[in-house]
Amino acid sequence: AQSVTQLGSHVSVSEGALVLLRCNYSSSVPPYLFWYVQYPNQGLQLLLKYTSAATLVKGINDFEAEFKKSETSFHLTKPSAHMSDAAEYFCAVSENSGNTPLVFGKGTRLSVIA
Amino acid sequence: DAEITQSPRHKITETGRQVTLACHQTWNHNNMFWYRQDLGHGLRLIHYSYGVQDTNKGEVSDGYSVSRSNTEDLPLTLESAASSQTSVYFCASKGDTGEQYFGPGTRLTVT
């Protein structure tokens, strides 16, 4: 069975500082991996996805994530945090690009301090 | 533009009542999903469908049902609402590229 662990339910960074949100996955087959962002009172928006092509994936708003098979990790980073990045971030895994539902981590709330 | 909508956006109901949450997508996706979001639990899968007349149970399906009579809609029914079903409910659809597209959510309160 697949699973996702997000380390840290709440991360706080200063504006302009590096953002690092951690995600580790478990999957018996090569995974498809996703990061979603949820702003208050909104649905989830896709930030980026890994689908077995390049291991370094670039997404929207200067976010990127690196797939490391040896560490079963897919950490999300952004070089410089903006106030507008404050949101809930979810990592998700799927077995393939087809039918299988995404399995989500419990989320990490990012706070950005001025 | 294609989209996925949910209605109502907010609902208050009483314990024991039947409630139906609507989900409509114009992506023409075969795959549709219902999740609930609760603090500390992230998103948990309730039911999903791979196409018309197909339904499957997810992780937390007890007390919920779905039906799929066409490609665009997957309504979620709470047969007899319980306080434990107070939550935010998200519908999603998924195409061939793998990512899921989410609706804006329905906030349900069971009193």
Short mmCIF file of C-alpha atoms in Angstrom, two decimals:
data_model
loop_
_atom_site.label_atom_id
_atom_site.label_comp_id
_atom_site.label_asym_id
_atom_site.label_seq_id
_atom_site.Cartn_x
_atom_site.Cartn_y
_atom_site.Cartn_z
CA ALA A 1 0.00 0.00 0.00
CA GLN A 2 1.12 3.51 -0.69
CA SER A 3 1.59 6.13 1.97
CA VAL A 4 2.98 9.61 2.41
CA THR A 5 4.60 11.16 5.46
CA GLN A 6 5.03 14.90 5.71
CA LEU A 7 7.50 15.85 8.40
CA GLY A 8 6.30 18.84 10.38
CA SER A 9 2.67 19.85 10.55
CA HIS A 10 3.69 23.50 10.77
CA VAL A 11 6.72 25.27 9.33
CA SER A 12 7.48 28.92 9.91
CA VAL A 13 10.00 30.93 7.85
CA SER A 14 10.95 34.57 7.48
CA GLU A 15 10.12 36.42 4.32
CA GLY A 16 13.00 35.96 1.88
CA ALA A 17 14.25 32.79 3.55
CA LEU A 18 14.47 29.33 2.02
CA VAL A 19 11.34 27.20 2.17
CA LEU A 20 11.82 23.45 2.72
CA LEU A 21 8.83 21.17 3.18
CA ARG A 22 9.59 17.49 3.62
CA CYS A 23 7.80 14.54 2.10
CA ASN A 24 8.66 10.85 2.23
CA TYR A 25 6.65 8.22 0.42
CA SER A 26 6.16 4.49 0.41
CA SER A 27 5.25 2.70 -2.80
CA SER A 28 5.78 -0.82 -4.12
CA VAL A 29 5.98 0.43 -7.70
CA PRO A 30 7.60 3.48 -9.30
CA PRO A 31 5.51 6.33 -8.00
CA TYR A 32 3.95 9.42 -9.43
CA LEU A 33 4.38 12.24 -6.91
CA PHE A 34 2.58 15.54 -6.50
CA TRP A 35 2.62 18.67 -4.41
CA TYR A 36 -0.61 20.62 -3.96
CA VAL A 37 -1.22 23.96 -2.24
CA GLN A 38 -4.39 25.01 -0.46
CA TYR A 39 -5.08 28.64 0.37
CA PRO A 40 -7.62 29.40 3.10
CA ASN A 41 -11.18 28.43 2.21
CA GLN A 42 -10.17 27.19 -1.23
CA GLY A 43 -9.66 23.90 -2.99
CA LEU A 44 -6.34 22.31 -3.83
CA GLN A 45 -4.15 23.56 -6.65
CA LEU A 46 -1.40 21.55 -8.28
CA LEU A 47 2.08 23.00 -7.67
CA LEU A 48 4.12 20.37 -9.48
CA LYS A 49 4.30 16.69 -10.32
CA TYR A 50 6.92 14.00 -10.86
CA THR A 51 6.10 11.33 -13.43
CA SER A 52 9.41 9.48 -13.94
CA ALA A 53 11.03 12.02 -16.23
CA ALA A 54 13.53 14.52 -14.79
CA THR A 55 14.16 14.05 -11.08
CA LEU A 56 14.20 17.80 -10.44
CA VAL A 57 10.74 19.15 -11.10
CA LYS A 58 9.90 22.83 -11.42
CA GLY A 59 6.46 24.09 -10.60
CA ILE A 60 4.54 27.30 -10.33
CA ASN A 61 5.59 30.31 -8.23
CA ASP A 62 9.30 29.24 -8.22
CA PHE A 63 8.65 26.06 -6.26
CA GLU A 64 10.60 22.94 -7.14
CA ALA A 65 10.98 19.42 -5.81
CA GLU A 66 13.58 16.72 -6.23
CA PHE A 67 12.75 13.03 -6.46
CA LYS A 68 15.32 10.92 -4.60
CA LYS A 69 14.60 7.25 -4.99
CA SER A 70 17.32 6.15 -2.57
CA GLU A 71 15.79 8.29 0.17
CA THR A 72 12.16 7.79 -0.94
CA SER A 73 11.78 11.53 -0.67
CA PHE A 74 10.19 14.32 -2.66
CA HIS A 75 10.94 17.50 -0.70
CA LEU A 76 9.52 20.84 -1.82
CA THR A 77 11.72 23.93 -1.87
CA LYS A 78 11.56 27.59 -2.78
CA PRO A 79 14.62 29.85 -2.63
CA SER A 80 12.89 32.91 -1.20
CA ALA A 81 9.60 32.90 0.69
CA HIS A 82 6.91 35.49 0.02
CA MET A 83 4.07 36.42 2.30
CA SER A 84 1.69 35.07 -0.33
CA ASP A 85 3.19 31.57 0.10
CA ALA A 86 1.46 31.15 3.44
CA ALA A 87 -0.85 28.18 2.92
CA GLU A 88 -1.30 24.46 3.53
CA TYR A 89 0.84 22.17 1.39
CA PHE A 90 0.05 18.56 0.63
CA CYS A 91 2.28 15.87 -0.81
CA ALA A 92 0.53 13.00 -2.64
CA VAL A 93 1.50 9.72 -4.30
CA SER A 94 -0.08 7.60 -6.99
CA GLU A 95 0.96 4.31 -8.52
CA ASN A 96 0.52 5.49 -12.06
CA SER A 97 -0.95 8.17 -14.25
CA GLY A 98 -4.19 6.29 -14.73
CA ASN A 99 -7.10 5.59 -12.48
CA THR A 100 -5.52 5.16 -9.09
CA PRO A 101 -6.64 7.74 -6.50
CA LEU A 102 -3.99 9.95 -5.00
CA VAL A 103 -2.96 9.17 -1.43
CA PHE A 104 -2.27 12.35 0.52
CA GLY A 105 -0.06 13.26 3.42
CA LYS A 106 -1.55 15.09 6.38
CA GLY A 107 -0.31 18.44 5.18
CA THR A 108 2.15 21.09 6.32
CA ARG A 109 1.00 24.57 7.16
CA LEU A 110 3.53 27.18 6.05
CA SER A 111 3.64 30.51 7.85
CA VAL A 112 5.74 33.39 6.50
CA ILE A 113 6.89 36.03 8.96
CA ALA A 114 7.57 39.58 7.81
CA ASP B 1 -12.53 26.59 -19.58
CA ALA B 2 -13.14 23.17 -18.07
CA GLU B 3 -13.89 23.17 -14.38
CA ILE B 4 -15.22 21.19 -11.45
CA THR B 5 -17.96 22.65 -9.28
CA GLN B 6 -19.54 21.63 -6.01
CA SER B 7 -22.83 22.58 -4.42
CA PRO B 8 -23.82 23.68 -1.95
CA ARG B 9 -20.67 25.42 -0.69
CA HIS B 10 -21.99 25.43 2.87
CA LYS B 11 -24.60 23.18 4.45
CA ILE B 12 -25.97 22.83 7.96
CA THR B 13 -28.09 19.80 8.68
CA GLU B 14 -29.43 17.85 11.61
CA THR B 15 -28.36 14.44 12.85
CA GLY B 16 -30.23 11.66 11.09
CA ARG B 17 -31.13 13.58 7.94
CA GLN B 18 -30.13 12.45 4.47
CA VAL B 19 -27.84 14.89 2.69
CA THR B 20 -26.58 14.92 -0.89
CA LEU B 21 -23.56 16.90 -2.03
CA ALA B 22 -23.27 17.59 -5.73
CA CYS B 23 -20.14 17.44 -7.88
CA HIS B 24 -20.06 18.36 -11.56
CA GLN B 25 -17.04 18.40 -13.88
CA THR B 26 -16.68 19.55 -17.45
CA TRP B 27 -13.25 17.97 -18.04
CA ASN B 28 -14.91 14.84 -19.45
CA HIS B 29 -12.79 12.76 -17.08
CA ASN B 30 -13.82 9.20 -16.38
CA ASN B 31 -12.20 9.16 -12.93
CA MET B 32 -13.87 11.04 -10.08
CA PHE B 33 -13.21 11.04 -6.33
CA TRP B 34 -14.66 12.27 -3.06
CA TYR B 35 -12.41 13.19 -0.12
CA ARG B 36 -13.06 14.62 3.29
CA GLN B 37 -10.62 16.99 4.96
CA ASP B 38 -10.26 17.12 8.72
CA LEU B 39 -7.66 18.83 10.86
CA GLY B 40 -4.78 16.48 11.54
CA HIS B 41 -5.91 13.93 8.98
CA GLY B 42 -5.26 15.59 5.65
CA LEU B 43 -7.50 14.33 2.86
CA ARG B 44 -9.06 10.91 3.17
CA LEU B 45 -10.72 9.09 0.30
CA ILE B 46 -14.42 8.33 0.71
CA HIS B 47 -15.57 6.88 -2.64
CA TYR B 48 -14.41 6.94 -6.22
CA SER B 49 -15.60 6.05 -9.69
CA TYR B 50 -13.78 5.02 -12.85
CA GLY B 51 -16.74 5.59 -15.13
CA VAL B 52 -20.50 5.44 -15.58
CA GLN B 53 -22.12 2.82 -13.32
CA ASP B 54 -18.80 2.17 -11.54
CA THR B 55 -18.33 2.99 -7.84
CA ASN B 56 -15.70 1.93 -5.31
CA LYS B 57 -15.21 2.34 -1.58
CA GLY B 58 -12.35 4.32 -0.21
CA GLU B 59 -10.66 4.51 3.16
CA VAL B 60 -13.60 6.09 5.04
CA SER B 61 -16.72 4.99 3.16
CA ASP B 62 -19.00 3.98 6.06
CA GLY B 63 -22.15 6.13 6.10
CA TYR B 64 -21.62 7.44 2.57
CA SER B 65 -22.74 6.36 -0.88
CA VAL B 66 -22.24 7.56 -4.46
CA SER B 67 -23.83 6.88 -7.81
CA ARG B 68 -22.55 7.56 -11.31
CA SER B 69 -25.22 7.87 -13.97
CA ASN B 70 -23.22 10.05 -16.35
CA THR B 71 -19.64 11.17 -16.91
CA GLU B 72 -20.06 14.68 -15.49
CA ASP B 73 -21.61 14.05 -12.07
CA LEU B 74 -20.75 12.11 -8.92
CA PRO B 75 -23.14 13.03 -6.09
CA LEU B 76 -22.20 12.02 -2.55
CA THR B 77 -25.01 10.98 -0.20
CA LEU B 78 -24.88 10.78 3.56
CA GLU B 79 -27.62 8.31 4.34
CA SER B 80 -28.16 9.43 7.94
CA ALA B 81 -25.95 12.34 8.89
CA ALA B 82 -23.87 12.04 12.05
CA SER B 83 -21.88 14.67 13.95
CA SER B 84 -18.70 12.78 13.03
CA GLN B 85 -19.41 13.66 9.41
CA THR B 86 -18.97 17.36 10.04
CA SER B 87 -16.12 18.13 7.68
CA VAL B 88 -15.05 19.82 4.46
CA TYR B 89 -15.74 17.66 1.43
CA PHE B 90 -13.77 17.86 -1.80
CA CYS B 91 -14.61 16.36 -5.13
CA ALA B 92 -11.87 15.73 -7.70
CA SER B 93 -11.52 14.37 -11.20
CA LYS B 94 -8.49 12.87 -12.89
CA GLY B 95 -7.44 12.63 -16.49
CA ASP B 96 -4.75 10.79 -18.38
CA THR B 97 -1.89 13.01 -17.19
CA GLY B 98 -2.22 11.82 -13.60
CA GLU B 99 -3.00 14.94 -11.66
CA GLN B 100 -6.31 15.41 -9.93
CA TYR B 101 -8.33 18.60 -10.30
CA PHE B 102 -10.26 19.68 -7.25
CA GLY B 103 -13.51 21.48 -6.69
CA PRO B 104 -13.79 24.38 -4.22
CA GLY B 105 -15.19 22.20 -1.42
CA THR B 106 -18.39 21.92 0.60
CA ARG B 107 -18.34 22.74 4.29
CA LEU B 108 -20.87 20.47 6.03
CA THR B 109 -21.96 20.94 9.63
CA VAL B 110 -24.10 18.28 11.30
CA THR B 111 -25.81 19.51 14.46
#
